[in-house]
Amino acid sequence: MLFHRYMGLHKIMNKANSIGDIDLSIAKIEEYLCNQEKDRSYIARGDNGCSSEIAVSVKSGNFYWDREEENNAIIGKITFSLRDISLSVRKGEFAIFIGKFGSGKSSVINALLGEMNSESSNITLNGSIAYANQVPWVINDTVRNNILFGRPYDEKKYRETLHFSHLEADLLLFGNGDSTVIGERGSTLSGGQRARISLARTLYSEADIYILDDVLSALDAH
């Protein structure tokens, strides 16, 4: 009798926790839906087949974060901003932003993605874009589905992606190979494995422009 009462109480507590999680999720969804759509009219998009040899161009860019934004970077009472930014990256070129911690490297990337507010800026992106964040994003699914992300499976391209992402050795460690379910937020993976899967997804997309934000920070030096 005592055991049955304990089990009943245990189920009630689990239900209460689930309801709390649902309420939190609903609140986050409502907050997202109520956010004002960002103005990205300063970004001109072209396709990779255009005559221009330029893949990415920024002219006299001025960008800033809102004070209310969650990812706001504020020093004292001054809102972090980027002023008079100009750059040009040709198709096929490899460009690196180098600077001290907090100098605005990630902010430049966010500006290119249209995530910052802009004042009299002109950005041109010629071609499709694939982005890998410094915090790897994965879904609770198999390794393969995290890499394909809804795209058709191409055996040759998939194997090349695993090779260039250095995931082949990791798959040998998983019980079900690339059919292994990685768990909520990649709970069964190391930080380096999550980073490599995120990078593999980016490479598999075969985009014209790849934007990578410190994706190797979680990997061992070797």
Tab-separated table of C-alpha atoms in Angstrom, residues 109-200:
chain	number	residue	atom	x	y	z
A	109	ILE	CA	29.437	38.472	-38.293
A	110	ASN	CA	26.077	39.332	-36.743
A	111	ALA	CA	25.993	42.503	-38.827
A	112	LEU	CA	26.536	40.457	-42.002
A	113	LEU	CA	23.670	38.185	-40.951
A	114	GLY	CA	21.366	41.130	-40.353
A	115	GLU	CA	21.178	40.604	-36.594
A	116	MET	CA	22.406	44.093	-35.662
A	117	ASN	CA	20.676	47.407	-36.190
A	118	SER	CA	22.151	49.586	-38.913
A	119	GLU	CA	22.635	53.259	-39.673
A	120	SER	CA	23.262	54.198	-43.314
A	121	SER	CA	25.010	50.926	-44.131
A	122	ASN	CA	25.280	48.993	-47.376
A	123	ILE	CA	25.924	45.242	-47.395
A	124	THR	CA	25.960	43.055	-50.501
A	125	LEU	CA	25.947	39.252	-50.294
A	126	ASN	CA	26.196	37.422	-53.608
A	127	GLY	CA	25.169	33.810	-53.102
A	128	SER	CA	23.697	31.464	-50.513
A	129	ILE	CA	25.006	31.545	-46.932
A	130	ALA	CA	25.811	28.837	-44.385
A	131	TYR	CA	26.565	29.869	-40.798
A	132	ALA	CA	28.153	27.960	-37.905
A	133	ASN	CA	27.984	29.607	-34.494
A	134	GLN	CA	30.683	29.401	-31.814
A	135	VAL	CA	28.055	27.638	-29.655
A	136	PRO	CA	27.192	24.494	-31.681
A	137	TRP	CA	23.484	23.987	-32.348
A	138	VAL	CA	22.230	20.406	-32.617
A	139	ILE	CA	18.834	18.703	-32.509
A	140	ASN	CA	17.718	15.584	-30.644
A	141	ASP	CA	18.085	13.260	-33.617
A	142	THR	CA	20.661	11.028	-35.258
A	143	VAL	CA	24.110	12.256	-36.205
A	144	ARG	CA	23.245	11.834	-39.893
A	145	ASN	CA	20.021	13.845	-39.659
A	146	ASN	CA	21.876	16.608	-37.816
A	147	ILE	CA	24.285	16.841	-40.747
A	148	LEU	CA	21.749	16.486	-43.576
A	149	PHE	CA	19.228	18.784	-41.874
A	150	GLY	CA	16.485	17.895	-44.353
A	151	ARG	CA	18.683	17.886	-47.450
A	152	PRO	CA	18.819	14.849	-49.778
A	153	TYR	CA	21.425	12.228	-48.900
A	154	ASP	CA	24.390	12.141	-51.281
A	155	GLU	CA	26.796	9.330	-50.411
A	156	LYS	CA	29.935	10.875	-51.931
A	157	LYS	CA	29.307	14.357	-50.544
A	158	TYR	CA	28.361	12.922	-47.146
A	159	ARG	CA	31.581	10.892	-46.868
A	160	GLU	CA	33.679	13.880	-47.894
A	161	THR	CA	31.908	15.995	-45.281
A	162	LEU	CA	32.670	13.443	-42.548
A	163	HIS	CA	36.308	13.388	-43.630
A	164	PHE	CA	36.819	17.151	-43.694
A	165	SER	CA	34.984	17.532	-40.367
A	166	HIS	CA	37.149	14.806	-38.775
A	167	LEU	CA	34.055	12.882	-37.688
A	168	GLU	CA	35.045	9.475	-39.050
A	169	ALA	CA	36.904	8.440	-35.886
A	170	ASP	CA	34.035	9.645	-33.687
A	171	LEU	CA	31.487	7.553	-35.581
A	172	LEU	CA	33.545	4.436	-34.873
A	173	LEU	CA	33.142	5.144	-31.149
A	174	PHE	CA	29.349	5.438	-31.361
A	175	GLY	CA	27.396	2.209	-30.932
A	176	ASN	CA	25.161	2.878	-33.937
A	177	GLY	CA	27.547	4.974	-36.005
A	178	ASP	CA	25.840	7.932	-37.652
A	179	SER	CA	22.447	6.443	-36.653
A	180	THR	CA	23.236	7.250	-33.019
A	181	VAL	CA	20.719	9.638	-31.431
A	182	ILE	CA	22.724	12.406	-29.795
A	183	GLY	CA	20.188	13.394	-27.133
A	184	GLU	CA	18.718	16.707	-26.062
A	185	ARG	CA	21.188	19.515	-26.873
A	186	GLY	CA	23.764	16.866	-27.774
A	187	SER	CA	23.941	15.587	-24.187
A	188	THR	CA	25.709	12.376	-25.248
A	189	LEU	CA	28.477	14.246	-27.093
A	190	SER	CA	31.594	16.112	-26.073
A	191	GLY	CA	31.940	19.800	-26.891
A	192	GLY	CA	34.329	18.963	-29.714
A	193	GLN	CA	31.944	16.419	-31.227
A	194	ARG	CA	29.072	18.906	-31.177
A	195	ALA	CA	31.318	21.469	-32.874
A	196	ARG	CA	32.348	19.022	-35.611
A	197	ILE	CA	28.733	18.021	-36.293
A	198	SER	CA	27.749	21.679	-36.553
A	199	LEU	CA	30.658	22.277	-38.938
A	200	ALA	CA	29.711	19.188	-40.975
